[in-house]
Coordinates of C-alpha atoms in Angstrom, one line a residue:
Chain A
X498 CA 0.0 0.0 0.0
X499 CA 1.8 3.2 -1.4
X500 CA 5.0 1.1 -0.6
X501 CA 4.3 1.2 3.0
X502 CA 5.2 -2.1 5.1
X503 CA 2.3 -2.9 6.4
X504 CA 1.8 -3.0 10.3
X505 CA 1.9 -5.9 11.8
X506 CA -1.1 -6.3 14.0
X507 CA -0.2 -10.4 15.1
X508 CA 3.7 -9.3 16.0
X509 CA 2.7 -6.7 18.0
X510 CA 0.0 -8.0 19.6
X511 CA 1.9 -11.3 20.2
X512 CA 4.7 -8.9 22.1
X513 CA 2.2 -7.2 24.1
X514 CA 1.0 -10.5 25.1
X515 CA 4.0 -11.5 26.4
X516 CA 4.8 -8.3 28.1
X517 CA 1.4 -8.8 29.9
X518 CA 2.4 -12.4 30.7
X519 CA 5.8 -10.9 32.2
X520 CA 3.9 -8.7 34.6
X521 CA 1.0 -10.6 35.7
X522 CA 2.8 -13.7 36.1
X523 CA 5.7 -11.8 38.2
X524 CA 3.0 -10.0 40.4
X525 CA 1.4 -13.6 40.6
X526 CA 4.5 -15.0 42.2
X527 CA 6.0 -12.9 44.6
X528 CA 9.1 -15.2 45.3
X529 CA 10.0 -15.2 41.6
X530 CA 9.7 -10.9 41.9
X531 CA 13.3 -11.3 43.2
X532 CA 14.8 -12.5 39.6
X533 CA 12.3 -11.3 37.8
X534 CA 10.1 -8.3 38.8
X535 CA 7.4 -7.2 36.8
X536 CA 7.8 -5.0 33.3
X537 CA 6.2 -2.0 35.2
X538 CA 8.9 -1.9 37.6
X539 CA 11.5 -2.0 35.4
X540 CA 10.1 0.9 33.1
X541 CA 9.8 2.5 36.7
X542 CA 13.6 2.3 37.5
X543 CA 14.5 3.2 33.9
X544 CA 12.8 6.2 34.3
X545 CA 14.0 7.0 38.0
X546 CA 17.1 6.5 36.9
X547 CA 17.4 8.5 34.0
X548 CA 16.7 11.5 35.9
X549 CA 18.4 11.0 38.4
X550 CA 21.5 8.7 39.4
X551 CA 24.6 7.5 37.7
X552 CA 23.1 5.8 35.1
X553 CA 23.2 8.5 32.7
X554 CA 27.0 8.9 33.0
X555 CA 27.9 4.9 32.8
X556 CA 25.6 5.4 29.8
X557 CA 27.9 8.2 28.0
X558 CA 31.0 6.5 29.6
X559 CA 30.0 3.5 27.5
X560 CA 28.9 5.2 24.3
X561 CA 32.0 7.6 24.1
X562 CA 34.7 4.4 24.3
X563 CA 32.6 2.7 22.0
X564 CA 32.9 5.3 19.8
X565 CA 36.2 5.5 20.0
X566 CA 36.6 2.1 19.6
X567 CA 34.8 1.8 16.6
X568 CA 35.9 4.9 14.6
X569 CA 39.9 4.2 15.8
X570 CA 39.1 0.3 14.1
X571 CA 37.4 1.8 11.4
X572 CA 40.7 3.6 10.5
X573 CA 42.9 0.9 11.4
X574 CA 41.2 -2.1 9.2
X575 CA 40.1 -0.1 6.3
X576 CA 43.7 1.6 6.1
X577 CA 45.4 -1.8 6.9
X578 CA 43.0 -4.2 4.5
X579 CA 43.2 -2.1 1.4
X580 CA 47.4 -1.9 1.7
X581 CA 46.8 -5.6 2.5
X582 CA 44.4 -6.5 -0.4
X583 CA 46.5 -4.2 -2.9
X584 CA 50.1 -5.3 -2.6
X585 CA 50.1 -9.1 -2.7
X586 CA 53.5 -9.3 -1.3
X587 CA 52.1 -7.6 1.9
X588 CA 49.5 -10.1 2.5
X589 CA 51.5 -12.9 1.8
X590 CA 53.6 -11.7 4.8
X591 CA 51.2 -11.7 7.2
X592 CA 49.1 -14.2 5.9
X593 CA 49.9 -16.6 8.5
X594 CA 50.3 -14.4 11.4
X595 CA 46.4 -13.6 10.4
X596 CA 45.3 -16.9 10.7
X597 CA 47.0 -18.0 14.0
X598 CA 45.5 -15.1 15.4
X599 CA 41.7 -14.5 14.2
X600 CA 40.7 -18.4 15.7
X601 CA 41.3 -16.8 19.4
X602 CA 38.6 -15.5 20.6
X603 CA 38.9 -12.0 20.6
X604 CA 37.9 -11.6 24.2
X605 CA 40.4 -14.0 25.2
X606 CA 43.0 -10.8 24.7
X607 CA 41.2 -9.2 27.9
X608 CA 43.5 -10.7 30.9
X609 CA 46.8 -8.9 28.3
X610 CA 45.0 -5.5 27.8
X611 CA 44.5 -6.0 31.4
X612 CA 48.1 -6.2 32.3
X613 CA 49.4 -4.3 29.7
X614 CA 47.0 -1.1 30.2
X615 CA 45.9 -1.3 33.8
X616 CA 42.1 -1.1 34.3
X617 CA 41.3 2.3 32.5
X618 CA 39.8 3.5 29.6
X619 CA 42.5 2.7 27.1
X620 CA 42.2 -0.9 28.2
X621 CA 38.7 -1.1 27.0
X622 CA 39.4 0.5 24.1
X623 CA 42.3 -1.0 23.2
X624 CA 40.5 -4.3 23.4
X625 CA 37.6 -2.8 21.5
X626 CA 39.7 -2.1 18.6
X627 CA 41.6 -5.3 18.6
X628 CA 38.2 -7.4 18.4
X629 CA 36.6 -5.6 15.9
X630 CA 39.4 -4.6 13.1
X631 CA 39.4 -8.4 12.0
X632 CA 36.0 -8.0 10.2
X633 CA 36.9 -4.9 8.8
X634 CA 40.1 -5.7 8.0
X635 CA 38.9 -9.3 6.2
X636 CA 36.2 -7.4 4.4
X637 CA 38.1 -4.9 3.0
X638 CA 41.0 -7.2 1.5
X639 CA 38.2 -9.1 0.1
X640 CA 37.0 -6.0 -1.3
X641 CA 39.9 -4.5 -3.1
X642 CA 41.1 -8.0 -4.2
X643 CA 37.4 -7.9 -5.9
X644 CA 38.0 -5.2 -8.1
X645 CA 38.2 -5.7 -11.6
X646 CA 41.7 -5.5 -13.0
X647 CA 40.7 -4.0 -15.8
X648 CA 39.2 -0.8 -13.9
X649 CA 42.6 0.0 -12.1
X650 CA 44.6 -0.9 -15.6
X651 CA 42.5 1.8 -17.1
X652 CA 42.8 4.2 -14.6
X653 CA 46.9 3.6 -14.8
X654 CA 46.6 4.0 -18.9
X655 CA 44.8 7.5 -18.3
X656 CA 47.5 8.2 -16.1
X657 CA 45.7 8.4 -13.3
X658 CA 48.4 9.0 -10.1
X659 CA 48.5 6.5 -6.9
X660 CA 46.4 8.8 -4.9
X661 CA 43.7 9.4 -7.2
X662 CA 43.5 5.5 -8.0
X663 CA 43.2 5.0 -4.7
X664 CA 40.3 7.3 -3.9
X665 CA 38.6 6.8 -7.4
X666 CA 38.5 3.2 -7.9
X667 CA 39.8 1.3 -4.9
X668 CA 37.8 3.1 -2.4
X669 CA 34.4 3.2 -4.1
X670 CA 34.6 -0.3 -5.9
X671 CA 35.8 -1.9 -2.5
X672 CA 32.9 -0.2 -0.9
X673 CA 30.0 -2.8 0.1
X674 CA 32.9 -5.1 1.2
X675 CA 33.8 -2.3 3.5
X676 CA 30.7 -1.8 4.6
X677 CA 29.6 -4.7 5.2
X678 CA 32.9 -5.2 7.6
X679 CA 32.0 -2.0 9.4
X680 CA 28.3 -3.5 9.7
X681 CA 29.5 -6.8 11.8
X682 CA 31.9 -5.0 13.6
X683 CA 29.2 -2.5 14.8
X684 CA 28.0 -5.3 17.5
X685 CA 31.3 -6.7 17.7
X686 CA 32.3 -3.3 19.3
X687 CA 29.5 -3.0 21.4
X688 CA 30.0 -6.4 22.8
X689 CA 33.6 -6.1 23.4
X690 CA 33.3 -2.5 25.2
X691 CA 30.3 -4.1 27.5
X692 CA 32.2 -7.5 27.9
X693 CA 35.3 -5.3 29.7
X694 CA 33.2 -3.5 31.4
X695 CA 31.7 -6.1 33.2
X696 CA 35.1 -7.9 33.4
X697 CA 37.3 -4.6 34.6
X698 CA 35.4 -1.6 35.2
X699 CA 34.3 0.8 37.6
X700 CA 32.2 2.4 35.2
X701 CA 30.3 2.0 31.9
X702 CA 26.8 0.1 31.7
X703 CA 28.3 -3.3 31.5
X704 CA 29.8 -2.6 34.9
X705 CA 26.6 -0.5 36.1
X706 CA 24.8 -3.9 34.7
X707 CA 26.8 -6.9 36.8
X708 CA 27.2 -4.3 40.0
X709 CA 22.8 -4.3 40.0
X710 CA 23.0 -8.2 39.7
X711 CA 25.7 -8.3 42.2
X712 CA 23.6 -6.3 44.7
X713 CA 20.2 -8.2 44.3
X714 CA 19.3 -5.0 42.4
X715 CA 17.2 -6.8 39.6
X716 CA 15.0 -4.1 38.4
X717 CA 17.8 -1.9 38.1
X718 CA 19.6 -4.9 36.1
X719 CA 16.9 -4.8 33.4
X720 CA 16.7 -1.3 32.9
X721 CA 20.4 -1.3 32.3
X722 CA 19.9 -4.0 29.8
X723 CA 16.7 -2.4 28.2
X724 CA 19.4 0.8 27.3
X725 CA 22.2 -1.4 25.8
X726 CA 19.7 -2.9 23.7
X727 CA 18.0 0.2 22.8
X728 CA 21.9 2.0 21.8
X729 CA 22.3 -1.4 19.9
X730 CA 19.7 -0.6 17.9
X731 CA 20.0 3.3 17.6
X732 CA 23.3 2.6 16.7
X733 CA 22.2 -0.1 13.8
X734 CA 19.5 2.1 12.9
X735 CA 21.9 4.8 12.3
X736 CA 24.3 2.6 10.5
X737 CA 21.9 1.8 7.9
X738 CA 21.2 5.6 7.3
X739 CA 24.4 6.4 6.6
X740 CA 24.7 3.5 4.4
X741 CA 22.0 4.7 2.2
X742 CA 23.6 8.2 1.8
X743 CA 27.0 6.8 1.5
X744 CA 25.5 4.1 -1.6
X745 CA 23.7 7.3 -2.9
X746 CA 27.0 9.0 -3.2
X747 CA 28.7 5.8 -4.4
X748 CA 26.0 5.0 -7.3
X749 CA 26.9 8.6 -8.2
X750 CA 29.9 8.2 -8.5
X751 CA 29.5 4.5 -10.8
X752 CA 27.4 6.9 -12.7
X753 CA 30.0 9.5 -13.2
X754 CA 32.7 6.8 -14.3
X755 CA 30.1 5.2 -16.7
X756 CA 29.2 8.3 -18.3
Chain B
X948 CA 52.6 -25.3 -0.6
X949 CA 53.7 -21.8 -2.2
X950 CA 56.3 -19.6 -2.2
X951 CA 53.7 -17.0 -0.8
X952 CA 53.0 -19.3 2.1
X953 CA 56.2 -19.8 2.8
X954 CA 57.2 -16.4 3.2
X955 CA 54.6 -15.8 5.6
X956 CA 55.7 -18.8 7.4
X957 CA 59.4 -17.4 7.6
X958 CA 57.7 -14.3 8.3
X959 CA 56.3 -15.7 11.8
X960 CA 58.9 -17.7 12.6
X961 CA 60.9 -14.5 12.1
X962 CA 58.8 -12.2 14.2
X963 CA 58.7 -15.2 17.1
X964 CA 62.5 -15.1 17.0
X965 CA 62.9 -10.8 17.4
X966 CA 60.3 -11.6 19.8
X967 CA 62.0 -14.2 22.0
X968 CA 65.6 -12.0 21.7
X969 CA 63.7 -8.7 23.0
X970 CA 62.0 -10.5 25.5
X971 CA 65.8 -12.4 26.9
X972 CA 67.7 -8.8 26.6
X973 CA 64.7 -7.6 29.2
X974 CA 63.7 -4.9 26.4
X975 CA 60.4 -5.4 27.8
X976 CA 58.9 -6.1 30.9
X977 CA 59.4 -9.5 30.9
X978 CA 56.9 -9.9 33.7
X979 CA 54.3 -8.7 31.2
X980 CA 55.6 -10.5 28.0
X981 CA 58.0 -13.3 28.5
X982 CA 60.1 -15.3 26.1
X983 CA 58.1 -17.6 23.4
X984 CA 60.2 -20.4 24.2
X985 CA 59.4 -19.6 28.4
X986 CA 55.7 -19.9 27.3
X987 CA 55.6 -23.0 25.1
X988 CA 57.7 -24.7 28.6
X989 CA 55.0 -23.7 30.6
X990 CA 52.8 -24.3 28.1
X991 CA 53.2 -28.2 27.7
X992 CA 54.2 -28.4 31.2
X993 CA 50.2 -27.6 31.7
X994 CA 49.1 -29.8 28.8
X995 CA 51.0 -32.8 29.9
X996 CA 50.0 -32.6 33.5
X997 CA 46.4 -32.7 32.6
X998 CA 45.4 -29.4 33.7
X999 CA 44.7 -27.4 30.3
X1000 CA 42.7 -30.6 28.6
X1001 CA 40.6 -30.8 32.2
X1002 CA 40.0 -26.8 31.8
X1003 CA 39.1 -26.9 28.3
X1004 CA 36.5 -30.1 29.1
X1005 CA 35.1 -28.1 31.2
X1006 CA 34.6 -25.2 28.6
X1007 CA 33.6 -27.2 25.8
X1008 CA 31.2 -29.5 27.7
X1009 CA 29.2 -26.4 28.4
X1010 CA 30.2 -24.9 24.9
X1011 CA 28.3 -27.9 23.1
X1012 CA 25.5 -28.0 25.5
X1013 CA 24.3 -24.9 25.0
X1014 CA 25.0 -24.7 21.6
X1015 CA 23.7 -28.0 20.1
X1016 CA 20.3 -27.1 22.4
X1017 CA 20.1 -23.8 20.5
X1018 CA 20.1 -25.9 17.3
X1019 CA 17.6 -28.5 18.3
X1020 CA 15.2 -25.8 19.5
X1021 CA 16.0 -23.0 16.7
X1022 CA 16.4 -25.3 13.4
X1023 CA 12.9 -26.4 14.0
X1024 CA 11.4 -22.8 15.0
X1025 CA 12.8 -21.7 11.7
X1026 CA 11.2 -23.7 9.8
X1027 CA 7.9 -23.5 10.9
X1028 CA 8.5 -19.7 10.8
X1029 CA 9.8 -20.2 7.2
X1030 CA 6.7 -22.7 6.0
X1031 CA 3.8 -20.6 7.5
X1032 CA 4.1 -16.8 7.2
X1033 CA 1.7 -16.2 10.2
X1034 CA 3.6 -18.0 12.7
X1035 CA 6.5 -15.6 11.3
X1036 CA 4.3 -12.5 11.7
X1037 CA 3.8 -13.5 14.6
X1038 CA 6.9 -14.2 16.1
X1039 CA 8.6 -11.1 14.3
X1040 CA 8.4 -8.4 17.0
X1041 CA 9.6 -10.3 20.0
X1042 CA 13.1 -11.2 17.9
X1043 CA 13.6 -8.1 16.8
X1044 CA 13.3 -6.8 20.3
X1045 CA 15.5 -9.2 22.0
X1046 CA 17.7 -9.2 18.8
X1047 CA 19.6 -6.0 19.5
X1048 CA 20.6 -7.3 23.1
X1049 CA 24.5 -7.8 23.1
X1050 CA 25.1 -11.5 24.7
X1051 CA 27.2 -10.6 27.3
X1052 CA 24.7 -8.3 29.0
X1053 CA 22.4 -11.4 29.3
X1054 CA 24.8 -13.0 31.7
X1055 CA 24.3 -11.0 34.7
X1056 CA 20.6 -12.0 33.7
X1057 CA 21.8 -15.7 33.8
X1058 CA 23.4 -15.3 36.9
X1059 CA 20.8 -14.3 38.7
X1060 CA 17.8 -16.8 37.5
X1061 CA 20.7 -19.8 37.7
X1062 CA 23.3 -18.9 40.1
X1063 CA 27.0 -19.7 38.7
X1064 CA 26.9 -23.2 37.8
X1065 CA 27.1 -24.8 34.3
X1066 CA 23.0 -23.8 33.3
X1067 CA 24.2 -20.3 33.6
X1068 CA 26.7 -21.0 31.0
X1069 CA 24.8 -23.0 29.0
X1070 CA 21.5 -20.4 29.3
X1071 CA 24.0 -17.4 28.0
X1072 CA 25.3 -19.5 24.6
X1073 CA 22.0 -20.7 24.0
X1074 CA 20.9 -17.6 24.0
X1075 CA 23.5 -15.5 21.8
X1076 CA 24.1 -18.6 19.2
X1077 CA 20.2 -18.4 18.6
X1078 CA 20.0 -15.5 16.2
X1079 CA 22.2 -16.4 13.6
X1080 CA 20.8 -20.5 13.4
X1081 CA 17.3 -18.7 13.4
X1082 CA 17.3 -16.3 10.8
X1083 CA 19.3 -19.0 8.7
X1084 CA 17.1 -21.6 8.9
X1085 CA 14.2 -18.8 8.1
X1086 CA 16.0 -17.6 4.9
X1087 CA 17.2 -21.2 3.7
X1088 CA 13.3 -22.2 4.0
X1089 CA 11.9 -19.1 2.6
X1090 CA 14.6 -19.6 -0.7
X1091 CA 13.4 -23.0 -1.0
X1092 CA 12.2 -24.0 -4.6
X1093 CA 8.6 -23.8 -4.5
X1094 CA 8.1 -26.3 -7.6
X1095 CA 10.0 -28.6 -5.3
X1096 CA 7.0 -28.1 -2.3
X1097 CA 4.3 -28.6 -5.4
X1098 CA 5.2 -31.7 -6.6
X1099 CA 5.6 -33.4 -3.2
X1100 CA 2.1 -32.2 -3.0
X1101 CA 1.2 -33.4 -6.1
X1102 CA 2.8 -36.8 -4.9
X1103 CA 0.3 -36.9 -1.8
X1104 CA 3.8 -36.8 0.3
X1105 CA 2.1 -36.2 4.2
X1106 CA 4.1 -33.1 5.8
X1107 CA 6.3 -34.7 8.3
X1108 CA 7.4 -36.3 4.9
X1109 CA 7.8 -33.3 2.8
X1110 CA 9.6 -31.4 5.8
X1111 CA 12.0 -34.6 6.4
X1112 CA 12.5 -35.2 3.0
X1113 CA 12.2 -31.7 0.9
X1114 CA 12.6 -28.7 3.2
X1115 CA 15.5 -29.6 5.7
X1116 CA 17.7 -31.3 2.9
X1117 CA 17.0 -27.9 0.1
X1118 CA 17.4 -25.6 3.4
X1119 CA 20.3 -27.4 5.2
X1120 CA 23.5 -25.3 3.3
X1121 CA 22.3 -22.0 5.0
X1122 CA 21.4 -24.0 8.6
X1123 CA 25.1 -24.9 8.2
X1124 CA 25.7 -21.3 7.6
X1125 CA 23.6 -20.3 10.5
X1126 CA 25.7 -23.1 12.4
X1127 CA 29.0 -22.1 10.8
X1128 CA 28.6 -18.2 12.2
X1129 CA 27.3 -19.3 15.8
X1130 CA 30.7 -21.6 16.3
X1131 CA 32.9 -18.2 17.4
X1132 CA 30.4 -16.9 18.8
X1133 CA 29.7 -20.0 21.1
X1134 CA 33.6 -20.3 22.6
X1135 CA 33.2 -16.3 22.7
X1136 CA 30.6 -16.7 25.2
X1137 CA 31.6 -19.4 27.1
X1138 CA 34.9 -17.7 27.5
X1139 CA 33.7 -14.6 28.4
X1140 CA 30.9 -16.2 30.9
X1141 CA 33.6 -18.1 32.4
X1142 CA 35.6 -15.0 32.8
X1143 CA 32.6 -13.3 34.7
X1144 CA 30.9 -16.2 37.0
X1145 CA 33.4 -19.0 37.4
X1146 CA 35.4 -21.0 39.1
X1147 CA 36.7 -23.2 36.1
X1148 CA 36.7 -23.4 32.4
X1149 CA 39.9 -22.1 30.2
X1150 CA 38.1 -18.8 30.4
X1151 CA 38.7 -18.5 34.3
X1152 CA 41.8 -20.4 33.7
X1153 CA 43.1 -17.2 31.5
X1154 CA 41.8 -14.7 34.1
X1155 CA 42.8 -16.3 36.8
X1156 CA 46.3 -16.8 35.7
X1157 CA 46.2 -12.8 35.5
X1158 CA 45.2 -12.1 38.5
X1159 CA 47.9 -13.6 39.9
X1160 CA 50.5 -13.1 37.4
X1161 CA 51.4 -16.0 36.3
X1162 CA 51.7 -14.5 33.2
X1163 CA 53.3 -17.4 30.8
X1164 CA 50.4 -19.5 32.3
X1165 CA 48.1 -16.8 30.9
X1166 CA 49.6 -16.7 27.5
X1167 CA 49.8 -20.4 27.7
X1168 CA 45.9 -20.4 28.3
X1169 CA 45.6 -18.3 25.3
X1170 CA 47.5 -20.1 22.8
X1171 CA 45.3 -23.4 24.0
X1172 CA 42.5 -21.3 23.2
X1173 CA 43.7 -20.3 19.9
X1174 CA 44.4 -23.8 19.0
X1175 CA 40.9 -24.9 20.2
X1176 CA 39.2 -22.8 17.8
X1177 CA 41.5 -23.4 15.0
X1178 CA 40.4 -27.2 15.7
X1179 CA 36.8 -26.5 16.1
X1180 CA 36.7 -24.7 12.6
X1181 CA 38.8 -27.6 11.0
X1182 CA 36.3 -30.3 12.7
X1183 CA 33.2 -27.6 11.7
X1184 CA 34.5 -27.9 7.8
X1185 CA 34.4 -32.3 8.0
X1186 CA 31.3 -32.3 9.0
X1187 CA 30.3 -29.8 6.9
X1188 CA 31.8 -31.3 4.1
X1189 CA 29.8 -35.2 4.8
X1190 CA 26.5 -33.6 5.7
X1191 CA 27.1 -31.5 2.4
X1192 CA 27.4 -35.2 0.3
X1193 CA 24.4 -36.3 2.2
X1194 CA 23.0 -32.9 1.2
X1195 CA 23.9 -33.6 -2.3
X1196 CA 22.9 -37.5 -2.3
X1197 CA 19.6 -36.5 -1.3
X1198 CA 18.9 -33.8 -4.3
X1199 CA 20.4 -36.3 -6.7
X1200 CA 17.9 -39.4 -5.2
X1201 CA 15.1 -36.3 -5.6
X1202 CA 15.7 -35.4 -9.1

């Protein structure tokens, strides 16, 4: 209907349902109110505290390392993977040092950062960035190695210089493999900056998380969990709008170099 | 094997050896990074005296529990999802809610409804590992050739028959995808679950090893781990690779 999804009554309804379910079957059993209290109190402690309480500053805590996470592996793998994916030679090198590595899992590298970097921000970060530059990095070698010969033998015969092959055919023609690596490592980021929160942290929601478990606090526990889930999907929501401008821009520019 | 691979070998073997002189001239801290050859020592030291295998029993026992329960309960979810497109509109807005979730936030969750034992683990890989074998199965069922479904109609084949015999064989490459993807993401979690609400497992093996530095026992904890996954994926690609021919004997008995 006028290309509009249509809403879907069952889903939602089925969701309410279960929402209901939560909260008269937690009222029902008071003994079970200690795990699992009912929906209404939880939106009642998300809202308390959101006003008020540290919950707002674990919440920026968390959002500005896993920014700087993200956007310093960004750099990293999409730099790295297209000097990788260009120059054979390169990858050849560290060909093997990539597989012994990428079948740890990344988390694993934790107890080092911990050592390493002490029990700070950097740690999480660093960690952060270690975990999610392997998708990026994968994707974008896959990406440039993808590109068509032909396109960068052209741009070479219309003597086109390193730099400008670089940002006018590499870049753009490697750039759904590049996005698709900076779409996985998204959650990957997220995961890894609440893991070491809740590992080594004093603050951050995956600390503010495991410290309302630790102290019996369980409708403070959900609420946490209620806002990671809703900046996991903010974060994915906004993902995808960038993606759309940044394909508009690329089909614009396939459209340029076709015409 | 190449010349390119060969390179990269030397490379590594190269980097261990810079590595292993730094770490004996004390250029580093060798409290934080010791010597290669100091951590292999300790390393098989651990392996031979039983402890690292016990550890990574532990681990995997859990591992597989909670991830071959995700299968038996998700596979068949997706397929009912996939065949009837009301059970899927129905389902639809409860996984995209929980969806967004990151796994490790469910463990405090996990802790608290199971306490620390091996259901908590099991709860919190059963959990993360059931998205991707979900929306696999869903996708491989929807893609499923619909002449294929007609004609076992036309046959009179009964459902359990057509869902034994047509739609888990045509949707099986993308379960194994769904499979495939959830592997790291199962030793992730059991690590990292370990790690949080343990007393063993190789993921309070690594921790625990930092905390009180025995740091060549960490790294040594590590490079098990490392190997374990490299194993997993090798023993992932076999059976991939005999289901597959199953997969294919089926289609070719079909046809």
């Amino acid at each position: 209907m006028n290309g509009l999804k249509q809403f879907n009554w069952s889903g939602w309804l089925s969701f309410g349902f279960l929402l209901c379910f939560w909260e008269i079957g937690a009222r029902a059993a008071p003994k079970l109110q200690l795990y699992i209290p009912p929906f209404s109190q939880v939106l009642a402690a998300l809202g308390q505290l959101a006003v008020s309480g540290p919950m707002a500053a674990h919440f920026m805590i968390t959002v500005g390392r896993f920014l700087e996470g993200y956007l310093l592996s960004a750099a990293l793998g999409v730099s790295l993977g297209i000097v990788l994916g260009y120059f054979r030679s390169f990858h050849s090198l560290l060909a093997m040092l990539i597989e012994f590595l990428r079948p740890m899992p990344s988390v694993a590298i934790i107890p080092v950062a911990i050592l390493m970097l002490g029990i700070g921000d950097s740690m999480i970060v660093a960690v952060t960035v270690y975990a999610t530059v392997w998708p990026i990095l994968i994707n974008c070698i896959d990406g440039v190695r993808h590109i068509e010969s032909i396109l960068i033998d052209t741009g070479r015969t219309f003597g086109l210089k390193r730099r400008q092959i670089l940002w006018q055919i590499i870049l753009p023609g490697a750039s759904p493999y590049i996005v698709t690596g900076l779409r996985v490592g998204l959650s990957i980021a997220l995961i890894l900056v609440t893991t070491a929160e809740m590992i080594a942290g004093s603050k951050g929601l995956g600390f503010f998380i495991l410290d309302e478990e630790r102290s019996m606090n369980s409708a403070a526990m959900y609420a946490g969990i209620l806002l990671v889930a809703a900046l996991g999907y903010l974060l994915n929501r906004l993902f995808l709008y960038v993606e759309a401008k940044t394909m508009k821009w690329r089909h614009g520019m396939m459209a340029r170099a076709s015409a | 094997m190449g010349p390119k691979r060969l390179t990269g070998i030397l490379f590594f073997c190269g980097l261990l050896v810079v590595w292993e002189i730094v770490a004996r001239a004390e250029l580093i801290n060798p409290l934080i990074v010791p010597a290669p050859s100091r951590i292999l020592g300790i390393f098989w030291g651990l392996v031979a005296s039983g402890q690292i295998p016990m550890q990574i029993v532990f681990s995997m026992k859990r591992a597989l529990a909670g991830y071959f329960l995700a299968a038996a309960v998700f596979i068949p979810l997706g397929i009912v999802m996939g065949l009837y497109r009301p059970a899927h509109r129905l389902l639809e807005v409860i996984i995209e809610m929980l969806r967004p979730v990151p796994p490790p936030v469910i463990i405090p969750v996990a802790m608290l409804i199971f306490g620390l034992g091996d259901e908590m683990k099991i709860f919190v890989i059963f959990f993360s590992c059931a998205w991707p074998i979900l929306l696999n199965t869903i996708d491989g069922v929807r893609n499923l050739d619909w002449v294929l479904l007609n004609t076992a109609r036309t046959f009179g084949l009964s459902r359990a028959d057509t869902i034994r015999q047509i739609v888990l064989p045509a949707a099986s490459p993308q379960i194994m995808t769904g499979m495939r993807v959830s592997l790291p993401i199962m030793l992730i979690l059991v690590v990292i679950s370990e790690m949080i609400g343990s007393t063993d497992g190789i993921g309070y093996f690594i921790l625990d090893s930092q905390r009180r530095f025995k740091v060549a026992q960490m790294y040594a904890g590590m490079l098990s781990l490392a190997l374990l996954g490299y194993a997993l994926n090798q023993l992932f690609d076999l059976l991939h690779r005999r289901l597959l021919s199953w997969h294919w004997g089926m289609m070719r008995r079909v046809e």
